[in-house]
mmCIF file of C-alpha atoms and ligand atoms in Angstrom:
data_model
loop_
_atom_site.group_PDB
_atom_site.id
_atom_site.type_symbol
_atom_site.label_atom_id
_atom_site.label_comp_id
_atom_site.label_asym_id
_atom_site.label_seq_id
_atom_site.Cartn_x
_atom_site.Cartn_y
_atom_site.Cartn_z
ATOM 1 C CA MET D 1 -134.428 -23.724 6.481
ATOM 2 C CA SER D 2 -134.439 -19.979 6.629
ATOM 3 C CA ARG D 3 -131.810 -17.642 5.426
ATOM 4 C CA THR D 4 -130.722 -15.568 8.408
ATOM 5 C CA LEU D 5 -128.574 -12.524 8.966
ATOM 6 C CA ASN D 6 -127.252 -11.804 12.407
ATOM 7 C CA GLU D 7 -126.255 -8.413 13.709
ATOM 8 C CA ASN D 8 -122.594 -8.889 12.879
ATOM 9 C CA THR D 9 -123.120 -9.834 9.268
ATOM 10 C CA SER D 10 -125.692 -7.071 8.904
ATOM 11 C CA ASN D 11 -123.161 -4.527 10.090
ATOM 12 C CA GLU D 12 -120.495 -5.849 7.742
ATOM 13 C CA LEU D 13 -122.907 -5.731 4.823
ATOM 14 C CA HIS D 14 -123.882 -2.219 5.779
ATOM 15 C CA ARG D 15 -120.224 -1.147 5.715
ATOM 16 C CA THR D 16 -119.506 -2.850 2.391
ATOM 17 C CA LEU D 17 -122.539 -1.349 0.677
ATOM 18 C CA CYS D 18 -121.886 2.126 2.091
ATOM 19 C CA ASP D 19 -118.329 1.994 0.762
ATOM 20 C CA LEU D 20 -119.679 0.929 -2.596
ATOM 21 C CA LEU D 21 -122.081 3.870 -2.675
ATOM 22 C CA VAL D 22 -119.367 6.367 -1.830
ATOM 23 C CA LEU D 23 -116.827 5.048 -4.319
ATOM 24 C CA SER D 24 -119.216 4.501 -7.195
ATOM 25 C CA GLU D 25 -121.167 7.713 -6.543
ATOM 26 C CA ALA D 26 -124.392 5.762 -6.808
ATOM 27 C CA ASP D 27 -127.568 6.727 -4.939
ATOM 28 C CA ASP D 28 -128.994 3.517 -3.751
ATOM 29 C CA CYS D 29 -127.970 -0.061 -3.447
ATOM 30 C CA LEU D 30 -129.894 -3.204 -2.672
ATOM 31 C CA LEU D 31 -128.788 -6.738 -1.951
ATOM 32 C CA CYS D 32 -131.500 -9.251 -2.727
ATOM 33 C CA ASP D 33 -131.741 -12.897 -3.606
ATOM 34 C CA THR D 34 -133.096 -14.365 -6.802
ATOM 35 C CA GLY D 35 -136.379 -15.139 -5.037
ATOM 36 C CA GLY D 36 -136.884 -11.430 -4.367
ATOM 37 C CA TYR D 37 -136.022 -11.324 -0.657
ATOM 38 C CA VAL D 38 -134.419 -8.091 0.505
ATOM 39 C CA LEU D 39 -131.195 -8.894 2.358
ATOM 40 C CA ALA D 40 -129.816 -5.381 2.768
ATOM 41 C CA ARG D 41 -130.367 -1.883 1.513
ATOM 42 C CA GLU D 42 -128.354 1.314 1.704
ATOM 43 C CA GLY D 43 -128.800 4.728 0.184
ATOM 44 C CA ASP D 44 -131.224 7.569 -0.023
ATOM 45 C CA GLY D 45 -133.676 6.466 -2.695
ATOM 46 C CA ASP D 46 -137.322 6.701 -1.725
ATOM 47 C CA HIS D 47 -138.436 3.693 -3.757
ATOM 48 C CA ASP D 48 -139.803 0.676 -1.955
ATOM 49 C CA PRO D 49 -136.935 -1.841 -1.657
ATOM 50 C CA TYR D 50 -139.383 -4.757 -1.697
ATOM 51 C CA GLN D 51 -140.751 -3.701 -5.071
ATOM 52 C CA MET D 52 -137.218 -3.145 -6.330
ATOM 53 C CA ALA D 53 -136.122 -6.596 -5.210
ATOM 54 C CA ALA D 54 -139.134 -8.356 -6.740
ATOM 55 C CA LEU D 55 -138.715 -6.609 -10.074
ATOM 56 C CA GLY D 56 -134.912 -6.692 -10.038
ATOM 57 C CA ALA D 57 -134.893 -10.430 -9.425
ATOM 58 C CA GLY D 58 -137.466 -10.827 -12.210
ATOM 59 C CA VAL D 59 -135.442 -8.787 -14.675
ATOM 60 C CA TYR D 60 -132.248 -10.612 -13.833
ATOM 61 C CA GLY D 61 -133.941 -14.001 -14.101
ATOM 62 C CA ALA D 62 -135.420 -13.094 -17.471
ATOM 63 C CA SER D 63 -132.064 -11.885 -18.760
ATOM 64 C CA ARG D 64 -130.423 -15.110 -17.636
ATOM 65 C CA GLU D 65 -132.971 -17.049 -19.684
ATOM 66 C CA LEU D 66 -132.301 -14.807 -22.686
ATOM 67 C CA ALA D 67 -128.600 -15.539 -22.342
ATOM 68 C CA ARG D 68 -129.340 -19.227 -22.311
ATOM 69 C CA LEU D 69 -131.334 -18.856 -25.542
ATOM 70 C CA LEU D 70 -128.280 -17.303 -27.160
ATOM 71 C CA GLY D 71 -126.002 -20.001 -25.852
ATOM 72 C CA GLU D 72 -124.318 -17.693 -23.335
ATOM 73 C CA ARG D 73 -123.846 -18.985 -19.816
ATOM 74 C CA GLU D 74 -125.238 -15.716 -18.523
ATOM 75 C CA PHE D 75 -124.950 -11.982 -19.097
ATOM 76 C CA ASN D 76 -122.828 -10.871 -16.190
ATOM 77 C CA VAL D 77 -124.585 -7.578 -15.688
ATOM 78 C CA VAL D 78 -127.909 -6.009 -16.556
ATOM 79 C CA LEU D 79 -127.911 -2.284 -17.199
ATOM 80 C CA HIS D 80 -130.931 -0.076 -17.851
ATOM 81 C CA GLN D 81 -130.131 3.534 -18.616
ATOM 82 C CA GLY D 82 -132.667 6.302 -18.263
ATOM 83 C CA THR D 83 -132.323 10.038 -18.640
ATOM 84 C CA GLN D 84 -132.365 10.723 -14.882
ATOM 85 C CA LYS D 85 -131.807 7.390 -13.213
ATOM 86 C CA SER D 86 -130.150 4.187 -14.246
ATOM 87 C CA ILE D 87 -130.050 0.757 -12.752
ATOM 88 C CA PHE D 88 -127.256 -1.776 -12.692
ATOM 89 C CA ILE D 89 -127.728 -5.382 -11.626
ATOM 90 C CA CYS D 90 -125.006 -7.957 -11.125
ATOM 91 C CA ALA D 91 -124.826 -11.362 -9.505
ATOM 92 C CA VAL D 92 -123.078 -11.826 -6.188
ATOM 93 C CA HIS D 93 -123.350 -15.580 -6.496
ATOM 94 C CA ALA D 94 -125.799 -18.091 -7.888
ATOM 95 C CA ASP D 95 -128.696 -16.747 -5.878
ATOM 96 C CA ALA D 96 -127.932 -13.232 -4.723
ATOM 97 C CA LEU D 97 -127.912 -9.968 -6.640
ATOM 98 C CA LEU D 98 -126.704 -6.428 -6.209
ATOM 99 C CA VAL D 99 -129.102 -3.829 -7.579
ATOM 100 C CA ILE D 100 -127.527 -0.388 -7.837
ATOM 101 C CA VAL D 101 -129.393 2.803 -8.703
ATOM 102 C CA PHE D 102 -127.371 5.759 -9.908
ATOM 103 C CA SER D 103 -128.207 9.095 -11.447
ATOM 104 C CA GLN D 104 -126.975 10.990 -14.442
ATOM 105 C CA ASN D 105 -123.976 12.527 -12.696
ATOM 106 C CA ALA D 106 -122.509 9.137 -11.801
ATOM 107 C CA SER D 107 -121.047 6.909 -14.471
ATOM 108 C CA ALA D 108 -121.931 3.359 -15.404
ATOM 109 C CA GLY D 109 -118.232 2.632 -15.752
ATOM 110 C CA LEU D 110 -117.529 3.657 -12.175
ATOM 111 C CA VAL D 111 -120.463 1.653 -10.876
ATOM 112 C CA LYS D 112 -119.324 -1.385 -12.772
ATOM 113 C CA LEU D 113 -115.747 -0.975 -11.559
ATOM 114 C CA TYR D 114 -116.674 -0.901 -7.868
ATOM 115 C CA ALA D 115 -119.576 -3.320 -8.024
ATOM 116 C CA LYS D 116 -117.247 -6.198 -8.808
ATOM 117 C CA PRO D 117 -115.095 -6.073 -5.645
ATOM 118 C CA ALA D 118 -118.177 -5.251 -3.569
ATOM 119 C CA ALA D 119 -119.882 -8.360 -4.945
ATOM 120 C CA VAL D 120 -116.865 -10.464 -3.986
ATOM 121 C CA ALA D 121 -116.889 -9.056 -0.455
ATOM 122 C CA VAL D 122 -120.633 -9.575 -0.114
ATOM 123 C CA ARG D 123 -120.332 -13.145 -1.335
ATOM 124 C CA ALA D 124 -117.804 -13.911 1.394
ATOM 125 C CA LEU D 125 -120.095 -12.381 4.023
ATOM 126 C CA LEU D 126 -123.095 -14.368 2.826
ATOM 127 C CA GLU D 127 -121.081 -17.573 2.835
ATOM 128 C CA ASP D 128 -120.046 -16.887 6.418
ATOM 129 C CA ALA D 129 -123.659 -16.216 7.311
ATOM 130 C CA ARG D 130 -124.701 -19.501 5.766
ATOM 131 C CA ARG D 131 -122.005 -21.405 7.618
ATOM 132 C CA LEU D 132 -123.059 -19.804 10.877
ATOM 133 C CA ALA D 133 -126.637 -20.772 10.235
ATOM 134 C CA MET D 134 -125.562 -24.357 9.562
ATOM 135 C CA GLU D 135 -123.751 -24.406 12.882
ATOM 136 C CA ALA D 136 -127.062 -23.496 14.461
ATOM 137 C CA GLU D 137 -125.735 -20.461 16.249
ATOM 138 C CA ASP D 138 -128.035 -18.144 14.545
ATOM 139 C CA LEU D 139 -131.627 -18.436 15.620
ATOM 140 C CA ALA D 140 -130.412 -19.375 19.095
ATOM 141 C CA GLY D 141 -131.044 -16.555 21.492
ATOM 142 C CA HIS D 142 -133.626 -15.027 19.184
ATOM 143 C CA PRO D 143 -136.914 -16.476 20.352
ATOM 144 C CA LEU D 144 -139.691 -15.788 17.901
ATOM 145 C CA VAL D 145 -143.026 -15.815 19.610
ATOM 146 C CA LEU D 146 -146.149 -15.907 17.510
ATOM 147 C CA ASN D 147 -148.723 -13.252 18.265
ATOM 148 C CA ARG D 148 -152.100 -14.824 18.726
ATOM 149 C CA ALA D 149 -154.460 -11.911 18.424
ATOM 150 C CA GLY D 150 -156.902 -13.239 15.846
ATOM 151 C CA PRO D 151 -156.493 -13.111 12.075
ATOM 152 C CA LEU D 152 -153.384 -11.381 10.740
ATOM 153 C CA PHE D 153 -155.116 -9.554 7.928
ATOM 154 C CA ARG D 154 -158.530 -7.934 7.880
ATOM 155 C CA ALA D 155 -160.602 -6.112 5.357
ATOM 156 C CA GLY D 156 -161.233 -2.534 6.377
ATOM 157 C CA PRO D 157 -159.254 -0.042 8.447
ATOM 158 C CA MET H 1 -136.713 -19.955 1.822
ATOM 159 C CA SER H 2 -137.791 -17.469 4.417
ATOM 160 C CA PHE H 3 -135.444 -14.735 5.481
ATOM 161 C CA VAL H 4 -134.788 -13.366 8.967
ATOM 162 C CA ASN H 5 -132.824 -10.228 9.700
ATOM 163 C CA PHE H 6 -132.097 -10.129 13.423
ATOM 164 C CA LYS H 7 -130.638 -6.658 13.306
ATOM 165 C CA LYS H 8 -133.647 -5.117 11.603
ATOM 166 C CA LYS H 9 -135.980 -7.447 13.505
ATOM 167 C CA GLU H 10 -137.630 -8.477 10.300
ATOM 168 C CA VAL H 11 -138.947 -11.730 8.827
ATOM 169 C CA GLN H 12 -139.713 -12.037 5.104
ATOM 170 C CA LEU H 13 -141.936 -14.770 3.695
ATOM 171 C CA LYS H 14 -143.008 -15.387 0.116
ATOM 172 C CA ILE H 15 -146.466 -16.498 -0.960
ATOM 173 C CA VAL H 16 -147.267 -17.321 -4.585
ATOM 174 C CA TYR H 17 -150.792 -17.415 -6.063
ATOM 175 C CA TYR H 18 -150.748 -20.133 -8.722
ATOM 176 C CA GLY H 19 -153.387 -21.494 -11.090
ATOM 177 C CA PRO H 20 -154.578 -21.503 -14.692
ATOM 178 C CA GLY H 21 -154.922 -18.313 -16.716
ATOM 179 C CA MET H 22 -157.972 -16.190 -15.827
ATOM 180 C CA SER H 23 -158.829 -18.117 -12.663
ATOM 181 C CA GLY H 24 -158.747 -14.951 -10.523
ATOM 182 C CA LYS H 25 -155.207 -14.741 -9.094
ATOM 183 C CA THR H 26 -154.707 -11.075 -9.939
ATOM 184 C CA THR H 27 -158.228 -10.328 -8.687
ATOM 185 C CA ASN H 28 -157.307 -11.788 -5.273
ATOM 186 C CA LEU H 29 -154.408 -9.351 -4.958
ATOM 187 C CA GLN H 30 -156.468 -6.440 -6.234
ATOM 188 C CA VAL H 31 -159.159 -7.090 -3.655
ATOM 189 C CA ILE H 32 -156.637 -7.372 -0.832
ATOM 190 C CA HIS H 33 -155.048 -4.152 -2.020
ATOM 191 C CA ARG H 34 -158.379 -2.386 -2.101
ATOM 192 C CA MET H 35 -159.831 -3.686 1.152
ATOM 193 C CA ILE H 36 -156.914 -3.970 3.554
ATOM 194 C CA ASN H 37 -155.798 -1.119 5.760
ATOM 195 C CA PRO H 38 -153.341 0.852 3.572
ATOM 196 C CA THR H 39 -150.731 0.862 6.345
ATOM 197 C CA ALA H 40 -150.533 -2.926 6.046
ATOM 198 C CA ARG H 41 -149.631 -3.024 2.373
ATOM 199 C CA GLY H 42 -147.303 -1.604 -0.235
ATOM 200 C CA ASP H 43 -148.159 -0.911 -3.858
ATOM 201 C CA LEU H 44 -149.559 -3.574 -6.134
ATOM 202 C CA THR H 45 -147.243 -3.838 -9.114
ATOM 203 C CA SER H 46 -148.468 -5.679 -12.181
ATOM 204 C CA VAL H 47 -146.195 -6.611 -15.025
ATOM 205 C CA ALA H 48 -148.926 -7.151 -17.582
ATOM 206 C CA THR H 49 -149.561 -6.942 -21.307
ATOM 207 C CA SER H 50 -151.828 -4.255 -22.673
ATOM 208 C CA GLY H 51 -154.663 -6.769 -22.538
ATOM 209 C CA GLU H 52 -154.340 -6.959 -18.739
ATOM 210 C CA ARG H 53 -153.178 -10.542 -18.853
ATOM 211 C CA THR H 54 -150.379 -11.077 -16.386
ATOM 212 C CA LEU H 55 -147.188 -11.248 -18.403
ATOM 213 C CA PHE H 56 -144.588 -11.616 -15.726
ATOM 214 C CA PHE H 57 -146.150 -11.420 -12.286
ATOM 215 C CA ASP H 58 -148.069 -9.228 -9.892
ATOM 216 C CA PHE H 59 -146.400 -8.310 -6.653
ATOM 217 C CA MET H 60 -147.592 -6.766 -3.416
ATOM 218 C CA PRO H 61 -145.867 -6.629 -0.028
ATOM 219 C CA LEU H 62 -147.942 -6.955 3.137
ATOM 220 C CA VAL H 63 -146.721 -6.298 6.626
ATOM 221 C CA ALA H 64 -148.054 -7.789 9.841
ATOM 222 C CA GLN H 65 -147.083 -8.137 13.478
ATOM 223 C CA ALA H 66 -146.907 -11.911 13.402
ATOM 224 C CA PHE H 67 -144.088 -12.232 15.913
ATOM 225 C CA GLU H 68 -143.619 -10.151 19.010
ATOM 226 C CA GLY H 69 -141.035 -7.464 18.391
ATOM 227 C CA TYR H 70 -140.594 -8.349 14.750
ATOM 228 C CA GLU H 71 -141.997 -6.954 11.548
ATOM 229 C CA THR H 72 -143.185 -9.787 9.332
ATOM 230 C CA ARG H 73 -143.376 -9.113 5.628
ATOM 231 C CA PHE H 74 -145.390 -11.340 3.359
ATOM 232 C CA GLN H 75 -144.423 -10.910 -0.275
ATOM 233 C CA LEU H 76 -147.407 -11.835 -2.417
ATOM 234 C CA TYR H 77 -146.840 -12.867 -6.039
ATOM 235 C CA THR H 78 -149.035 -14.206 -8.792
ATOM 236 C CA VAL H 79 -147.810 -16.136 -11.791
ATOM 237 C CA PRO H 80 -149.018 -15.862 -15.375
ATOM 238 C CA GLY H 81 -151.290 -18.826 -15.975
ATOM 239 C CA GLN H 82 -150.892 -19.247 -19.706
ATOM 240 C CA VAL H 83 -149.093 -22.435 -20.597
ATOM 241 C CA ILE H 84 -146.356 -20.712 -22.592
ATOM 242 C CA TYR H 85 -145.101 -18.709 -19.622
ATOM 243 C CA ASN H 86 -143.673 -21.644 -17.729
ATOM 244 C CA LEU H 87 -140.192 -20.153 -17.425
ATOM 245 C CA THR H 88 -141.671 -17.125 -15.724
ATOM 246 C CA ARG H 89 -143.573 -19.324 -13.322
ATOM 247 C CA ARG H 90 -140.361 -21.077 -12.377
ATOM 248 C CA LEU H 91 -138.650 -17.773 -11.688
ATOM 249 C CA VAL H 92 -141.483 -16.622 -9.465
ATOM 250 C CA LEU H 93 -141.505 -19.896 -7.521
ATOM 251 C CA ARG H 94 -137.909 -19.477 -6.404
ATOM 252 C CA GLY H 95 -137.709 -19.327 -2.632
ATOM 253 C CA VAL H 96 -141.462 -19.798 -2.173
ATOM 254 C CA ASP H 97 -142.719 -20.366 1.380
ATOM 255 C CA GLY H 98 -146.388 -20.970 0.648
ATOM 256 C CA MET H 99 -148.849 -21.214 -2.203
ATOM 257 C CA VAL H 100 -152.464 -20.504 -2.936
ATOM 258 C CA PHE H 101 -153.784 -22.522 -5.840
ATOM 259 C CA VAL H 102 -156.668 -20.559 -7.363
ATOM 260 C CA ALA H 103 -158.920 -22.951 -9.250
ATOM 261 C CA ASP H 104 -161.608 -21.797 -11.668
ATOM 262 C CA SER H 105 -165.007 -23.317 -10.855
ATOM 263 C CA GLN H 106 -166.314 -23.027 -14.427
ATOM 264 C CA TRP H 107 -167.104 -26.467 -15.731
ATOM 265 C CA SER H 108 -165.157 -25.832 -18.932
ATOM 266 C CA LYS H 109 -161.963 -25.151 -16.947
ATOM 267 C CA MET H 110 -161.522 -28.498 -15.226
ATOM 268 C CA ALA H 111 -158.800 -29.742 -17.582
ATOM 269 C CA GLU H 112 -156.900 -26.465 -17.203
ATOM 270 C CA ASN H 113 -157.145 -26.654 -13.413
ATOM 271 C CA ALA H 114 -155.757 -30.168 -13.334
ATOM 272 C CA GLU H 115 -153.033 -29.317 -15.819
ATOM 273 C CA SER H 116 -151.966 -26.250 -13.852
ATOM 274 C CA LEU H 117 -151.781 -28.187 -10.585
ATOM 275 C CA ALA H 118 -149.657 -30.854 -12.278
ATOM 276 C CA ASN H 119 -147.468 -28.093 -13.686
ATOM 277 C CA LEU H 120 -147.016 -26.668 -10.187
ATOM 278 C CA ALA H 121 -145.884 -30.065 -8.929
ATOM 279 C CA ASP H 122 -143.438 -30.377 -11.845
ATOM 280 C CA ASN H 123 -141.992 -26.933 -11.261
ATOM 281 C CA LEU H 124 -141.598 -27.569 -7.538
ATOM 282 C CA ALA H 125 -139.813 -30.838 -8.320
ATOM 283 C CA LEU H 126 -137.329 -28.876 -10.442
ATOM 284 C CA GLN H 127 -136.349 -26.926 -7.353
ATOM 285 C CA ARG H 128 -136.329 -30.134 -5.295
ATOM 286 C CA GLU H 129 -139.505 -29.395 -3.442
ATOM 287 C CA ARG H 130 -142.878 -31.049 -3.207
ATOM 288 C CA LEU H 131 -146.451 -30.025 -2.946
ATOM 289 C CA GLY H 132 -147.305 -31.222 0.530
ATOM 290 C CA ASP H 133 -143.960 -30.137 1.975
ATOM 291 C CA ILE H 134 -144.654 -26.496 1.266
ATOM 292 C CA PRO H 135 -147.895 -25.121 2.700
ATOM 293 C CA CYS H 136 -150.610 -24.800 0.084
ATOM 294 C CA VAL H 137 -154.235 -23.698 0.230
ATOM 295 C CA LEU H 138 -156.769 -24.474 -2.484
ATOM 296 C CA GLN H 139 -159.184 -21.727 -3.418
ATOM 297 C CA TYR H 140 -162.242 -22.750 -5.412
ATOM 298 C CA ASN H 141 -162.937 -19.432 -7.064
ATOM 299 C CA LYS H 142 -165.829 -18.194 -9.200
ATOM 300 C CA ARG H 143 -168.432 -20.008 -7.125
ATOM 301 C CA ASP H 144 -170.928 -17.483 -8.550
ATOM 302 C CA VAL H 145 -170.859 -18.713 -12.142
ATOM 303 C CA PRO H 146 -174.016 -20.469 -13.351
ATOM 304 C CA ASP H 147 -172.218 -23.631 -14.406
ATOM 305 C CA ALA H 148 -170.096 -23.880 -11.247
ATOM 306 C CA THR H 149 -168.642 -27.344 -10.913
ATOM 307 C CA PRO H 150 -169.915 -29.198 -7.830
ATOM 308 C CA LEU H 151 -167.478 -29.015 -4.927
ATOM 309 C CA HIS H 152 -167.216 -32.763 -4.574
ATOM 310 C CA TYR H 153 -165.974 -32.975 -8.140
ATOM 311 C CA LEU H 154 -163.363 -30.235 -7.528
ATOM 312 C CA GLU H 155 -162.279 -32.105 -4.420
ATOM 313 C CA TYR H 156 -162.001 -35.330 -6.382
ATOM 314 C CA LEU H 157 -160.053 -33.661 -9.183
ATOM 315 C CA LEU H 158 -157.691 -31.413 -7.213
ATOM 316 C CA ASN H 159 -157.611 -32.580 -3.622
ATOM 317 C CA ASN H 160 -157.523 -36.331 -3.889
ATOM 318 C CA ARG H 161 -154.500 -37.018 -1.694
ATOM 319 C CA ASP H 162 -153.570 -38.540 1.650
ATOM 320 C CA VAL H 163 -153.205 -35.269 3.474
ATOM 321 C CA GLN H 164 -155.762 -32.929 1.980
ATOM 322 C CA LEU H 165 -155.100 -29.270 1.413
ATOM 323 C CA PRO H 166 -157.303 -26.743 3.199
ATOM 324 C CA THR H 167 -159.893 -25.349 0.797
ATOM 325 C CA PHE H 168 -161.922 -22.160 0.566
ATOM 326 C CA ASN H 169 -164.816 -21.262 -1.691
ATOM 327 C CA ALA H 170 -164.487 -17.814 -3.160
ATOM 328 C CA VAL H 171 -165.960 -15.162 -5.374
ATOM 329 C CA ALA H 172 -162.829 -13.081 -5.692
ATOM 330 C CA THR H 173 -164.568 -10.264 -7.539
ATOM 331 C CA THR H 174 -166.744 -9.557 -4.472
ATOM 332 C CA GLY H 175 -164.026 -10.359 -1.954
ATOM 333 C CA GLU H 176 -165.794 -13.456 -0.676
ATOM 334 C CA GLY H 177 -163.225 -15.970 0.588
ATOM 335 C CA VAL H 178 -160.240 -13.787 -0.274
ATOM 336 C CA PHE H 179 -159.172 -12.868 3.262
ATOM 337 C CA GLU H 180 -160.021 -16.311 4.606
ATOM 338 C CA THR H 181 -157.639 -17.778 2.044
ATOM 339 C CA LEU H 182 -154.926 -15.227 2.798
ATOM 340 C CA ASN H 183 -155.130 -15.679 6.556
ATOM 341 C CA MET H 184 -154.975 -19.451 6.258
ATOM 342 C CA ILE H 185 -151.912 -19.523 4.020
ATOM 343 C CA ALA H 186 -150.182 -16.870 6.159
ATOM 344 C CA ARG H 187 -150.820 -18.949 9.243
ATOM 345 C CA LEU H 188 -149.596 -22.183 7.646
ATOM 346 C CA VAL H 189 -146.458 -20.446 6.415
ATOM 347 C CA LEU H 190 -145.734 -19.109 9.910
ATOM 348 C CA HIS H 191 -146.243 -22.539 11.458
ATOM 349 C CA ARG H 192 -143.893 -24.138 8.977
ATOM 350 C CA PHE H 193 -141.373 -21.376 9.458
ATOM 351 C CA LEU H 194 -141.349 -22.092 13.184
ATOM 352 C CA ALA H 195 -141.267 -25.841 12.682
ATOM 353 C CA VAL H 196 -138.331 -25.954 10.253
ATOM 354 C CA ASN H 197 -136.282 -23.683 12.453
ATOM 355 C CA LYS H 198 -137.193 -25.484 15.624
ATOM 356 C CA HIS H 199 -134.356 -28.001 15.614
ATOM 357 C CA LYS H 200 -132.085 -25.103 16.403
ATOM 358 C CA GLU H 201 -132.571 -25.558 20.115
ATOM 359 C CA ASP H 202 -134.102 -22.612 21.872
ATOM 360 C CA GLY H 203 -134.031 -20.649 18.673
ATOM 361 C CA VAL H 204 -137.746 -20.777 18.574
ATOM 362 C CA ARG H 205 -138.841 -21.371 22.070
ATOM 363 C CA GLU H 206 -142.521 -21.326 21.747
ATOM 364 C CA LEU H 207 -144.525 -22.877 18.971
ATOM 365 C CA VAL H 208 -148.025 -21.648 19.517
ATOM 366 C CA LEU H 209 -150.638 -23.187 17.299
ATOM 367 C CA VAL H 210 -153.673 -20.967 17.197
HETATM 368 N N1 GDP I 1 -167.688 -14.411 -12.152
HETATM 369 C C1 GDP I 1 -166.481 -14.281 -11.587
HETATM 370 N N2 GDP I 1 -165.472 -13.720 -12.289
HETATM 371 C C2 GDP I 1 -164.275 -13.615 -11.682
HETATM 372 C C3 GDP I 1 -164.061 -14.056 -10.337
HETATM 373 N N3 GDP I 1 -162.771 -13.823 -10.034
HETATM 374 C C4 GDP I 1 -162.203 -13.247 -11.102
HETATM 375 N N4 GDP I 1 -163.092 -13.125 -12.095
HETATM 376 C C5 GDP I 1 -162.872 -12.553 -13.443
HETATM 377 O O1 GDP I 1 -162.045 -13.443 -14.182
HETATM 378 C C6 GDP I 1 -161.199 -12.712 -15.070
HETATM 379 C C7 GDP I 1 -159.761 -13.093 -14.859
HETATM 380 O O2 GDP I 1 -159.347 -12.700 -13.585
HETATM 381 P P1 GDP I 1 -157.805 -12.451 -13.242
HETATM 382 O O3 GDP I 1 -157.717 -12.138 -11.780
HETATM 383 O O4 GDP I 1 -157.206 -11.483 -14.186
HETATM 384 O O5 GDP I 1 -157.201 -13.903 -13.519
HETATM 385 P P2 GDP I 1 -155.700 -14.406 -13.457
HETATM 386 O O6 GDP I 1 -155.305 -14.702 -14.863
HETATM 387 O O7 GDP I 1 -155.762 -15.653 -12.638
HETATM 388 O O8 GDP I 1 -154.856 -13.345 -12.827
HETATM 389 C C8 GDP I 1 -161.461 -11.241 -14.784
HETATM 390 O O9 GDP I 1 -162.365 -10.757 -15.744
HETATM 391 C C9 GDP I 1 -162.113 -11.252 -13.403
HETATM 392 O O10 GDP I 1 -162.988 -10.169 -13.201
HETATM 393 C C10 GDP I 1 -165.176 -14.635 -9.632
HETATM 394 O O11 GDP I 1 -165.074 -15.052 -8.474
HETATM 395 N N5 GDP I 1 -166.347 -14.726 -10.314
HETATM 396 MG MG1 MG I 2 -153.175 -12.385 -13.620
#
């Protein structure tokens, strides 16, 4: 089965993440799953969201294993602070993550404060999306037709 | 677990290159990165130790027009082959849609090949999946080495099963077999993607096998 997002859920996610960016004064915000899939992205960062998701999911997974080593169930957030940019990662549920990038003039405290309710809202949206997918309403009306023009990838320009 | 965003008209699929340490997984991605049209790929990110051994994973996104009107993104990962990094391998396997098993043709590596393939099966079982249910292509790499193991022995060791996996011979360092392998796994992943979503009537109207 595929994870799917329809237009409605996409719009709701968009709204939730935009609100989060405004309130927390962060620059960039990414919703991904623990496998590294990019579910949604808002903000004005110029970094590749696919790279961010792959690495963010890796970092979060590694930190979860570290927690386990220490006998913790999990660390609830991962925070990396740089001089210009910082990154904050928290779980939305067992297999989705919010990755938030903020700069010096925002505060980690503010990001943390608003990430929590945003994560709760996002979780509800994802659960709705999953239920919709189960009810088979989702791929219906979205025919995917395979292109058949030879090999997908080629060496050379 | 593939991902479809109907609003963005985007499909994301995850392909993992698996195999023993030093078999040529990273080299496959490097060659694709170097040879493919730059508009079809993102950066190749390697989380490696100073000795160039893959510590965490390599990652590179590719984009193709696999479905009409949709952008299809293939997320390519490699795993670290060394036995001690099994936790990392499990993390990378999460949500995998297709695998390339890169075997090392050197005669001295046969035990490591077999062990790594068994390890893949174990790790898939932990996420309630099976080799055979998820598309997988076998790449017999390093066919250029002087002591290259005969193909029939590799087949016997790694592909002795009811439904055999597609195989490709490769010399990843020269690019030989690299794109053939990639195109085959991409195609198998697309076919499975269509097949598993097909029960949703009309959702996928046309399953074109090419
Ligand atoms: N002779 C030969 N060497 C190869 C081939 N493919 C990769 N190598 C070399 O094998 C070593 C390990 O390759 P690497 O891609 O880092 O392996 P990984 O651990 O599977 O990622 C490197 O020195 C490569 O240059 C091949 O087809 N033939
Ligand atoms: Mg490597």
